[in-house]
Short mmCIF file of N, CA, C and O in Angstrom, two decimals:
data_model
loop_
_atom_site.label_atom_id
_atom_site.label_comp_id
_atom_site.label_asym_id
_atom_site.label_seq_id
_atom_site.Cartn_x
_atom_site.Cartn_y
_atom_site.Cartn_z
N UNK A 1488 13.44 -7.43 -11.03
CA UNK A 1488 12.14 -6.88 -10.66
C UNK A 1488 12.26 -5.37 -10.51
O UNK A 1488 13.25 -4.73 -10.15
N UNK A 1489 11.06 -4.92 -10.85
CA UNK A 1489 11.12 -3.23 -10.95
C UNK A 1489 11.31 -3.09 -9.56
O UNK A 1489 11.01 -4.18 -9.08
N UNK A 1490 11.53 -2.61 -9.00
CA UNK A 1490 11.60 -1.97 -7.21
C UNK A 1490 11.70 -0.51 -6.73
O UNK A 1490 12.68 0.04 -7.23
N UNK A 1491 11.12 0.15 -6.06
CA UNK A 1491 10.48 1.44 -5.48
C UNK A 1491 11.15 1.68 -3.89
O UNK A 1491 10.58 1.06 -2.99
N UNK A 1492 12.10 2.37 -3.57
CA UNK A 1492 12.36 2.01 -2.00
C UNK A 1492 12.61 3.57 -1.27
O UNK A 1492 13.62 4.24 -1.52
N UNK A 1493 11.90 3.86 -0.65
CA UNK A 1493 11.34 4.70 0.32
C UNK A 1493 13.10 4.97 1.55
O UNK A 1493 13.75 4.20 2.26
N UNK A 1494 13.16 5.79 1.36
CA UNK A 1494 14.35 6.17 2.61
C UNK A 1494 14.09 7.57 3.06
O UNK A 1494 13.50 8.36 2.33
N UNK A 1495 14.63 7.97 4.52
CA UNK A 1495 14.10 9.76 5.21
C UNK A 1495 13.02 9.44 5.99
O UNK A 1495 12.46 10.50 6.28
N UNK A 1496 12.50 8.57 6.44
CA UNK A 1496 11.29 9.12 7.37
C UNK A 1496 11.93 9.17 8.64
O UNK A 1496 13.16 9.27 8.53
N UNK A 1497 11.51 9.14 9.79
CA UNK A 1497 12.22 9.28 11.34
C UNK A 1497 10.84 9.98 11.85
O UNK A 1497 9.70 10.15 11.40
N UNK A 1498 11.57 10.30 13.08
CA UNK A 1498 10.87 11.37 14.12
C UNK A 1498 11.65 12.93 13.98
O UNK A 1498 12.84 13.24 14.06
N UNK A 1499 10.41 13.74 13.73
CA UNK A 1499 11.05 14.70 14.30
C UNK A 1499 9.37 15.84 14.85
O UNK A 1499 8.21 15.86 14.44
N UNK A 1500 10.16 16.63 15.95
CA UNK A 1500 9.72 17.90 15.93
C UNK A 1500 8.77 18.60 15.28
O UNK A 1500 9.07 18.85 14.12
N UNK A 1501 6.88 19.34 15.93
CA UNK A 1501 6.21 20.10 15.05
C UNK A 1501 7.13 21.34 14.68
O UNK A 1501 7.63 22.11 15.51
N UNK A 1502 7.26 21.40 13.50
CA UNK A 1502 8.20 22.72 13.00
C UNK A 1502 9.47 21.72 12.29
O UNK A 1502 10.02 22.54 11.55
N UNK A 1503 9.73 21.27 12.23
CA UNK A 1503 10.84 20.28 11.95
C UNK A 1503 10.72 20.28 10.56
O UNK A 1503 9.81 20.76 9.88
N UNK A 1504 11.95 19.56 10.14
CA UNK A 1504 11.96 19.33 8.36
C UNK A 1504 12.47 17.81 8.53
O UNK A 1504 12.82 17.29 9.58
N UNK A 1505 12.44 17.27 7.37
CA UNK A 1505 12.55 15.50 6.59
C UNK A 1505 13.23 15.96 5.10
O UNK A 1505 13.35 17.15 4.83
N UNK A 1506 13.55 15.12 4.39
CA UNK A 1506 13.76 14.46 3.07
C UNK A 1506 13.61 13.04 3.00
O UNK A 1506 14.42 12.14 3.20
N UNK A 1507 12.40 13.02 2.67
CA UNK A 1507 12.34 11.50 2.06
C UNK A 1507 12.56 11.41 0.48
O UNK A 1507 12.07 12.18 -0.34
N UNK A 1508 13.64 10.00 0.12
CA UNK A 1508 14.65 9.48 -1.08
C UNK A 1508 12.98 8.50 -1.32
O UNK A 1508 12.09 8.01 -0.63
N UNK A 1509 13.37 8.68 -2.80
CA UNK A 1509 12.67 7.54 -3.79
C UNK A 1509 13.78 6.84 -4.36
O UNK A 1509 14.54 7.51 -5.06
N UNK A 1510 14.04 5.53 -4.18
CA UNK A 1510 15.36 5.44 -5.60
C UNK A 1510 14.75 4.10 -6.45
O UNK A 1510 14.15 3.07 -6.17
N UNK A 1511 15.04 4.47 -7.10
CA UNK A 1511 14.45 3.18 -7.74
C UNK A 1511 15.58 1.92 -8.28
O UNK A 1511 16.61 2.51 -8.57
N UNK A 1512 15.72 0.74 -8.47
CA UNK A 1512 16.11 -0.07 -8.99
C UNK A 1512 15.63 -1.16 -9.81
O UNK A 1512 14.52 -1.59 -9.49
N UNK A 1513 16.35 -1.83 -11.00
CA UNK A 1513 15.80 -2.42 -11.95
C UNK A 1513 15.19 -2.01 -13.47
O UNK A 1513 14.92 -2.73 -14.43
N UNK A 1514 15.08 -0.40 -13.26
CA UNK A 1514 14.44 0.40 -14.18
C UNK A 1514 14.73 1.87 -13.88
O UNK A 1514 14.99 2.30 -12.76
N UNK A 1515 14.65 2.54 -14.94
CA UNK A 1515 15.03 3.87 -15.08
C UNK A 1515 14.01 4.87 -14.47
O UNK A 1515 12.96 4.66 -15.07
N UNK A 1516 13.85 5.74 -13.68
CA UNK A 1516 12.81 6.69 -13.41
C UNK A 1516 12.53 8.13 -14.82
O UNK A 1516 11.70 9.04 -14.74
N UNK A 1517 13.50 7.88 -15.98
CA UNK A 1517 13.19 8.59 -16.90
C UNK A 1517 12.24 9.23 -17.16
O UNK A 1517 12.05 10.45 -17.13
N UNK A 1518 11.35 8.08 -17.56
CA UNK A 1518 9.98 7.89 -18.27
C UNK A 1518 8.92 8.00 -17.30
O UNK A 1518 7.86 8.07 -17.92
N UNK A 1519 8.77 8.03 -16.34
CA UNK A 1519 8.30 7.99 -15.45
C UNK A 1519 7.86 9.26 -14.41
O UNK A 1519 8.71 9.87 -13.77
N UNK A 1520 6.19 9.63 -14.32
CA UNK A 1520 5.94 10.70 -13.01
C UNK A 1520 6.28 9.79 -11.95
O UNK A 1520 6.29 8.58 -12.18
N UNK A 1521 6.54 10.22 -10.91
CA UNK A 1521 6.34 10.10 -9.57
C UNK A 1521 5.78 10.59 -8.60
O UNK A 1521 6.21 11.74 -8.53
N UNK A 1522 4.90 10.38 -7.61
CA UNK A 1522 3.88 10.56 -6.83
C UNK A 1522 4.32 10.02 -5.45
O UNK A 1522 4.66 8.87 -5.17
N UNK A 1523 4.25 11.05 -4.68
CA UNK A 1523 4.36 10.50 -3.08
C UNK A 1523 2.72 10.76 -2.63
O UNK A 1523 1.90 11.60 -3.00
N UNK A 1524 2.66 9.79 -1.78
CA UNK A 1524 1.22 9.50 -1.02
C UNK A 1524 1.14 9.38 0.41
O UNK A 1524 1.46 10.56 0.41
N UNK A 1525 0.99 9.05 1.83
CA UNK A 1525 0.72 8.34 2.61
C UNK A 1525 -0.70 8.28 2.99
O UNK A 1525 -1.66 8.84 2.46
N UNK A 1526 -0.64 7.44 4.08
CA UNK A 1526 -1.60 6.90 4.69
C UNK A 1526 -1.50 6.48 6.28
O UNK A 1526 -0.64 5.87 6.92
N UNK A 1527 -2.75 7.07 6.63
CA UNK A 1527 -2.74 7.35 8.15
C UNK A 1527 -3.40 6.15 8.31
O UNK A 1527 -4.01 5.68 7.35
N UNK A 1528 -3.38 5.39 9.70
CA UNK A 1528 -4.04 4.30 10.31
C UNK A 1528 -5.80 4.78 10.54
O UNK A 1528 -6.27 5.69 11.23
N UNK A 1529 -6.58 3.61 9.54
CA UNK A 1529 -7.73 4.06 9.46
C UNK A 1529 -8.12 5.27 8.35
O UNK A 1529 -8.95 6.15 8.55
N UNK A 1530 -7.44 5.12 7.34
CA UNK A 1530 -7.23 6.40 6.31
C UNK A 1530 -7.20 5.57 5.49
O UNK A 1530 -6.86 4.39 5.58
N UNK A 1531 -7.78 6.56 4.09
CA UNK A 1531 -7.14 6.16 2.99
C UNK A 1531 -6.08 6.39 2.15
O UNK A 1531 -6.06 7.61 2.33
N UNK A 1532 -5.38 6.24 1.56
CA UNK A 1532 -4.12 6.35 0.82
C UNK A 1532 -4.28 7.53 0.00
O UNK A 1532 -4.90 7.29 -1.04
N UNK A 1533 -3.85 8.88 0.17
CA UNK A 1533 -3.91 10.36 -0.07
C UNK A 1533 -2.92 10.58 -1.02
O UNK A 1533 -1.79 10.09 -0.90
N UNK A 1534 -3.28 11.35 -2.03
CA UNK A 1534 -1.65 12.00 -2.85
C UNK A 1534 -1.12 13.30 -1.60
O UNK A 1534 -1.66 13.78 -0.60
N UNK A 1535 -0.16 13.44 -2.11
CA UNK A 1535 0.84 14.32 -1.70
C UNK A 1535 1.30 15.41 -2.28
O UNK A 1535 0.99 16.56 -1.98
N UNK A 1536 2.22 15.01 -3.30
CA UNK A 1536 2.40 15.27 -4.24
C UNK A 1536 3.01 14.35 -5.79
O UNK A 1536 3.24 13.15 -5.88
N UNK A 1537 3.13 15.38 -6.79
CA UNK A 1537 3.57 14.23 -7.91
C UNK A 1537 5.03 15.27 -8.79
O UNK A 1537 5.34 16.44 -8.55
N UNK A 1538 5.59 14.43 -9.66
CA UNK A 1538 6.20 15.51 -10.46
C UNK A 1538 6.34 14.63 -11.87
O UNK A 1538 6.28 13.41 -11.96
N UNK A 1539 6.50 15.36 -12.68
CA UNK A 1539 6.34 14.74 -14.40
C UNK A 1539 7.56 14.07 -14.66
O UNK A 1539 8.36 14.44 -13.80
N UNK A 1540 8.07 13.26 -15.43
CA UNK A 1540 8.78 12.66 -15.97
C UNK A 1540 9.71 13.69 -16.47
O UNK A 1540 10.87 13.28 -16.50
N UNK A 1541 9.57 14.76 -16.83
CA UNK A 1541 10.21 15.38 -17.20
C UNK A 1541 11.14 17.01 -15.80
O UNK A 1541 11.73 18.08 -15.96
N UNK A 1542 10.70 16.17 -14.65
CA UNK A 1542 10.81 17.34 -13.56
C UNK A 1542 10.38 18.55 -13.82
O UNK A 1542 10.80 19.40 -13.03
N UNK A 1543 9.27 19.15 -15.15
CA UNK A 1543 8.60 20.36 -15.47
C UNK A 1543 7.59 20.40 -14.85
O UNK A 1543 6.99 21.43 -15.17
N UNK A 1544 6.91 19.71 -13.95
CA UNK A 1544 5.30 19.80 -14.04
C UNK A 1544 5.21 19.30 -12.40
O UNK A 1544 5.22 18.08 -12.24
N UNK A 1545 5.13 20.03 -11.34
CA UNK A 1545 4.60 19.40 -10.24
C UNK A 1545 3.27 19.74 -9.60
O UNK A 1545 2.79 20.86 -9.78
N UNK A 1546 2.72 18.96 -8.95
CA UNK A 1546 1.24 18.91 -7.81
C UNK A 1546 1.38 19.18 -6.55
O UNK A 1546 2.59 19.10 -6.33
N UNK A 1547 0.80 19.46 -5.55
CA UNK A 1547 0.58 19.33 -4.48
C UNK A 1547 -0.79 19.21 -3.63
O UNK A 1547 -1.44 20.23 -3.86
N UNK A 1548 -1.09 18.83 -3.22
CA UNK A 1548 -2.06 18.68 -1.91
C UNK A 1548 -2.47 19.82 -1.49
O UNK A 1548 -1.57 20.63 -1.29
N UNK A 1549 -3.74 20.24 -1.26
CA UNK A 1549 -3.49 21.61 -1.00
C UNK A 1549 -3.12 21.68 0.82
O UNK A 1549 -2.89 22.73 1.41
N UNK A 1550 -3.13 20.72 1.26
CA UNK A 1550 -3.01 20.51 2.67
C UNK A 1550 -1.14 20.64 2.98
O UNK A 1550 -0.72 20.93 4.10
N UNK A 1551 -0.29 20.39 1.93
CA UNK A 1551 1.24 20.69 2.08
C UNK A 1551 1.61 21.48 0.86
O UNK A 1551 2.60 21.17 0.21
N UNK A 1552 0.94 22.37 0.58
CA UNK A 1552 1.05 23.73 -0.11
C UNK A 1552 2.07 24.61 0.56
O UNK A 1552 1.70 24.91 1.70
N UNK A 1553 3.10 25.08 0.27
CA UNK A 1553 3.56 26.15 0.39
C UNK A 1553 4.94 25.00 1.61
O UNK A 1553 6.01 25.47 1.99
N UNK A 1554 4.59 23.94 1.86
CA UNK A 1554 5.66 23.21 2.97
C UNK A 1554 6.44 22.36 2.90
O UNK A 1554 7.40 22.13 3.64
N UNK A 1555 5.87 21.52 1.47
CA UNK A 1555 6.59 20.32 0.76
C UNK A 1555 6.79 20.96 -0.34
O UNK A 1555 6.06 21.88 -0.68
N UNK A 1556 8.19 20.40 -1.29
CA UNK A 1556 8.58 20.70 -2.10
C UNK A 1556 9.15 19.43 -2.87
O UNK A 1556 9.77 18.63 -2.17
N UNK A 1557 9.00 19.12 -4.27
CA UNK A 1557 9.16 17.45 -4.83
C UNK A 1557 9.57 17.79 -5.73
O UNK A 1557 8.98 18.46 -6.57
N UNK A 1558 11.10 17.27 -5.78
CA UNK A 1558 12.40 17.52 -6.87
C UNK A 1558 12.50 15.97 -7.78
O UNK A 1558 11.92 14.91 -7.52
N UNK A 1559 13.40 16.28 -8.86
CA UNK A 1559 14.10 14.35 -8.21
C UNK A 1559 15.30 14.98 -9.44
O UNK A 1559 15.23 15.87 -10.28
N UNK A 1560 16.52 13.85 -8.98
CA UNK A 1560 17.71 14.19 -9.89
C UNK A 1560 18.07 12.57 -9.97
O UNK A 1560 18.20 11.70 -9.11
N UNK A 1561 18.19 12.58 -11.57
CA UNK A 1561 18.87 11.00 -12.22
C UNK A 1561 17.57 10.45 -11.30
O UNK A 1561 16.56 11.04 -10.93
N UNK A 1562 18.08 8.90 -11.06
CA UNK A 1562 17.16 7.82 -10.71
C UNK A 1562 16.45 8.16 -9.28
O UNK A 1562 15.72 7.26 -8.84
N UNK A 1563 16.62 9.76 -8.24
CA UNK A 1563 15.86 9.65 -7.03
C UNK A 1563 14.83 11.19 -7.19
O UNK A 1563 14.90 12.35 -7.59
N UNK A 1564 14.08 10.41 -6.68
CA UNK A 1564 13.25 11.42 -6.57
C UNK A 1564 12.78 11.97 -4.96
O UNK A 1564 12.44 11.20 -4.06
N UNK A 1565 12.84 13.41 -4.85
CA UNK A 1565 12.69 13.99 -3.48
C UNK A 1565 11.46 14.19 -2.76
O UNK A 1565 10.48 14.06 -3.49
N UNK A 1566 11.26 14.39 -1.88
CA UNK A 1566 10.14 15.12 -1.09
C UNK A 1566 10.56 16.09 0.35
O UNK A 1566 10.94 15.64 1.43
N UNK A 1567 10.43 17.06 0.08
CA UNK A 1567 11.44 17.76 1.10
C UNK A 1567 9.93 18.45 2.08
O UNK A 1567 8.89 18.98 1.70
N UNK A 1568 10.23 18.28 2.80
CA UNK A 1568 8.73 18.58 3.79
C UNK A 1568 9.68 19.38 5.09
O UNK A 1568 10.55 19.03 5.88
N UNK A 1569 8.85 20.81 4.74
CA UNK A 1569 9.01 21.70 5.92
C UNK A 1569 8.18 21.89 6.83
O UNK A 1569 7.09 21.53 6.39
N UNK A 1570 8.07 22.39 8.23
CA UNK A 1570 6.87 23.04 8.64
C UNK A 1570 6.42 22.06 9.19
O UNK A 1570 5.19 22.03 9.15
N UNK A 1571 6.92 21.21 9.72
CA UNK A 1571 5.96 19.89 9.28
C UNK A 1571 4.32 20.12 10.91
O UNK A 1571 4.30 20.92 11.85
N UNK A 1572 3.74 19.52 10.69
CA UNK A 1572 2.99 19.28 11.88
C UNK A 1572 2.48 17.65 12.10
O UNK A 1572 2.73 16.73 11.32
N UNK A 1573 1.88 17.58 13.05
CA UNK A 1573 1.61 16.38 13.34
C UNK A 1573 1.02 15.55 13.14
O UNK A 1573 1.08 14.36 13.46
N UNK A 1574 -0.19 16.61 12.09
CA UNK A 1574 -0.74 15.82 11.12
C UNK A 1574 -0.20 15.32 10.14
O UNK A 1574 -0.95 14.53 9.56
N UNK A 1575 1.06 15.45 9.57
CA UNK A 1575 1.22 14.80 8.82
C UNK A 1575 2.01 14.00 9.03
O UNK A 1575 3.08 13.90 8.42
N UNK A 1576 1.60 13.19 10.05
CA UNK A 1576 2.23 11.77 10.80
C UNK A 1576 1.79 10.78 9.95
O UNK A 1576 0.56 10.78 9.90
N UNK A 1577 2.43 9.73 9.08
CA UNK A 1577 1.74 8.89 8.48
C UNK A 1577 2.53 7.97 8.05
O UNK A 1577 3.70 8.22 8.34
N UNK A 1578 2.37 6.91 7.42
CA UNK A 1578 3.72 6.20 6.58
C UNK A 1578 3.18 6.68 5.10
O UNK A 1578 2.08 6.96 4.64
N UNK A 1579 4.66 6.62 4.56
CA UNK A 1579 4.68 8.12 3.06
C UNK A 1579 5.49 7.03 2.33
O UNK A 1579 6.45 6.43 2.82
N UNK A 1580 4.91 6.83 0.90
CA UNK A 1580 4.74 5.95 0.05
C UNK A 1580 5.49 6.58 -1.63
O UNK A 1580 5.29 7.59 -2.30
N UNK A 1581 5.97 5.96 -1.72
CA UNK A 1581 6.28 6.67 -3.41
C UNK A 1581 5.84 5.65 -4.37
O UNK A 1581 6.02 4.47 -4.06
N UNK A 1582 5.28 5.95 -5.56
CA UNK A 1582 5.12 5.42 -6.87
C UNK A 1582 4.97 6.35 -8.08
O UNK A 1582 4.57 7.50 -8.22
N UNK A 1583 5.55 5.22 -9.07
CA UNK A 1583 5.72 5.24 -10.50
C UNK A 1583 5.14 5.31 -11.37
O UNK A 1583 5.21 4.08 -11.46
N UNK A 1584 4.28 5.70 -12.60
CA UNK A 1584 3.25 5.37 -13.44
C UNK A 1584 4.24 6.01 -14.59
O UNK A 1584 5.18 6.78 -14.38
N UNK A 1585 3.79 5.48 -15.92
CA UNK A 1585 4.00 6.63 -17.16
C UNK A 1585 2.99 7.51 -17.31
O UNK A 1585 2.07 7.68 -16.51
N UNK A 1586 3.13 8.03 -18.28
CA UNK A 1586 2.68 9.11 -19.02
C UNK A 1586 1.73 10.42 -18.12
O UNK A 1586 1.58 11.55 -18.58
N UNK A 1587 1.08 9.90 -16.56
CA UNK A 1587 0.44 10.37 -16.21
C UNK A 1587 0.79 11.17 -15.21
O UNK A 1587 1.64 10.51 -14.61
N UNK A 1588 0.63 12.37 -14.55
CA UNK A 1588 1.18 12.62 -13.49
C UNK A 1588 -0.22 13.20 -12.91
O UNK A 1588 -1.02 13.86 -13.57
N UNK A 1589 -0.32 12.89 -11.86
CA UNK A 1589 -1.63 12.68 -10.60
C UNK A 1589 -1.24 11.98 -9.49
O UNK A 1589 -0.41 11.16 -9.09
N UNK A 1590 -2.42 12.80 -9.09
CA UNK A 1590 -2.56 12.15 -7.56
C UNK A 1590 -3.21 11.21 -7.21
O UNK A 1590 -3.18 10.73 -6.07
N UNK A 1591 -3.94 10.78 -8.20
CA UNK A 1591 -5.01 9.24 -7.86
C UNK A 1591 -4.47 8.23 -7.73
O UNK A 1591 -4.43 7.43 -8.66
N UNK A 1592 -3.77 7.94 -6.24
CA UNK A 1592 -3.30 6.33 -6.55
C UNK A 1592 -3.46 5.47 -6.93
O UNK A 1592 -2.54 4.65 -6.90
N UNK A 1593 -4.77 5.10 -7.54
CA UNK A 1593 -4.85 3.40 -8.30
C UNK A 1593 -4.22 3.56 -9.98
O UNK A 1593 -4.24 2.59 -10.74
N UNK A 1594 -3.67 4.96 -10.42
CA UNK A 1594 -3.35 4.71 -11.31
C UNK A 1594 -1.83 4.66 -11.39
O UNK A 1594 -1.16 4.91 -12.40
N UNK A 1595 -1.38 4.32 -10.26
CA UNK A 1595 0.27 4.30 -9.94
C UNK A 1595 0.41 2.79 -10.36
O UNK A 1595 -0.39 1.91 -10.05
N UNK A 1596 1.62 2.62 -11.18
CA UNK A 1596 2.20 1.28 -11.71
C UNK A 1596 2.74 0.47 -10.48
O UNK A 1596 2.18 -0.46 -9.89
N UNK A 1597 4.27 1.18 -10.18
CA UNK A 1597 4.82 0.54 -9.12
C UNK A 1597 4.78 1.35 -7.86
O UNK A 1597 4.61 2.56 -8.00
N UNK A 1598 4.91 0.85 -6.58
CA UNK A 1598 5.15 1.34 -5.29
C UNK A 1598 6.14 0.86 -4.29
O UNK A 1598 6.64 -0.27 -4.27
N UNK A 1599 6.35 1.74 -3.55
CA UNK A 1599 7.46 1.16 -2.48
C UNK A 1599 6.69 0.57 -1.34
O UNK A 1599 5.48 0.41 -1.22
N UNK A 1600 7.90 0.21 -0.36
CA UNK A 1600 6.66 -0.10 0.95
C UNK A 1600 6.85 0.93 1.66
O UNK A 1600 6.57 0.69 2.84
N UNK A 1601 7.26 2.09 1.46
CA UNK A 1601 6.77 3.10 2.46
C UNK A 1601 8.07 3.01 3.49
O UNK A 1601 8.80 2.03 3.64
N UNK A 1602 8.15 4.04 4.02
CA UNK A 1602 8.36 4.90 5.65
C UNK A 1602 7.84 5.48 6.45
O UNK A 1602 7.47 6.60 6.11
N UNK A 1603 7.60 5.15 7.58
CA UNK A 1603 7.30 6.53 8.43
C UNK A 1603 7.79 7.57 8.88
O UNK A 1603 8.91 7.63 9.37
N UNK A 1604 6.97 8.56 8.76
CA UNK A 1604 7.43 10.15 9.06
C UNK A 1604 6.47 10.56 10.98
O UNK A 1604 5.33 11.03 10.96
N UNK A 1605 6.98 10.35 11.98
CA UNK A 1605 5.93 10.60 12.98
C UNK A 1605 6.21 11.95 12.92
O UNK A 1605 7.44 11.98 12.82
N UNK A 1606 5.84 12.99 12.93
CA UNK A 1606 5.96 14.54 13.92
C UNK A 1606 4.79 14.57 15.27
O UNK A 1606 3.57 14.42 15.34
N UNK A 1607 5.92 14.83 16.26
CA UNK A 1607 5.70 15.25 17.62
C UNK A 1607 6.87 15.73 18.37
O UNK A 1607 8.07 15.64 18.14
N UNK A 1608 6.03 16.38 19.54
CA UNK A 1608 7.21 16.66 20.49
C UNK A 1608 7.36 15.83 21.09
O UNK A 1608 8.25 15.83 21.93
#
């Protein structure tokens, strides 16, 4: 089975930093954009950011502009979140699609089940 698995969330600190891991198993992330998302309780499921199959081409949110940064090397893909604040308390989601790279989640193939990221003091 294709599989999507989410690792890096925790607690930390407003001002604090994370790395949340995408890794995938069963299938290659080659071919593949990737898109991180979460979703707040009572929210809907938000992009984040995305990056191309080819790690040339990334998105962001304009809400983690300039704070998150989305790498990926071989089969993992990154999300490195600085600055963080407390809004962006949420559980943070990664998925897979081809050819497309966006932020519209219903056009994501596969997904993980997520982590949570809380920020507070």
């Amino acid at each position: 089975q294709l599989q999507l698995v989410e690792s890096g969330g925790g607690l930390v600190q407003p001002g604090g930093s994370l790395r949340l891991s995408c890794a995938a198993s069963g299938f290659t992330l080659d071919y593949y954009a990737i898109g991180w998302f979460r979703q707040a309780p009572g929210k809907e499921r938000e992009g984040v950011s995305c990056i191309s199959s080819s790690g040339g081409n990334t998105r962001y949110a304009d809400s983690v502009k300039g704070r998150f940064t989305i790498f990926r090397d071989k089969n993992t893909v990154y999300l490195q979140m600085n600055s963080l604040k407390p809004e962006d308390t949420s559980v943070y989601y990664c998925a897979a699609v081809r050819h497309w790279n966006t932020l519209v989640p219903s056009l994501y193939e596969y997904w993980g089940q997520g982590t949570q990221v809380t920020v507070s003091a």
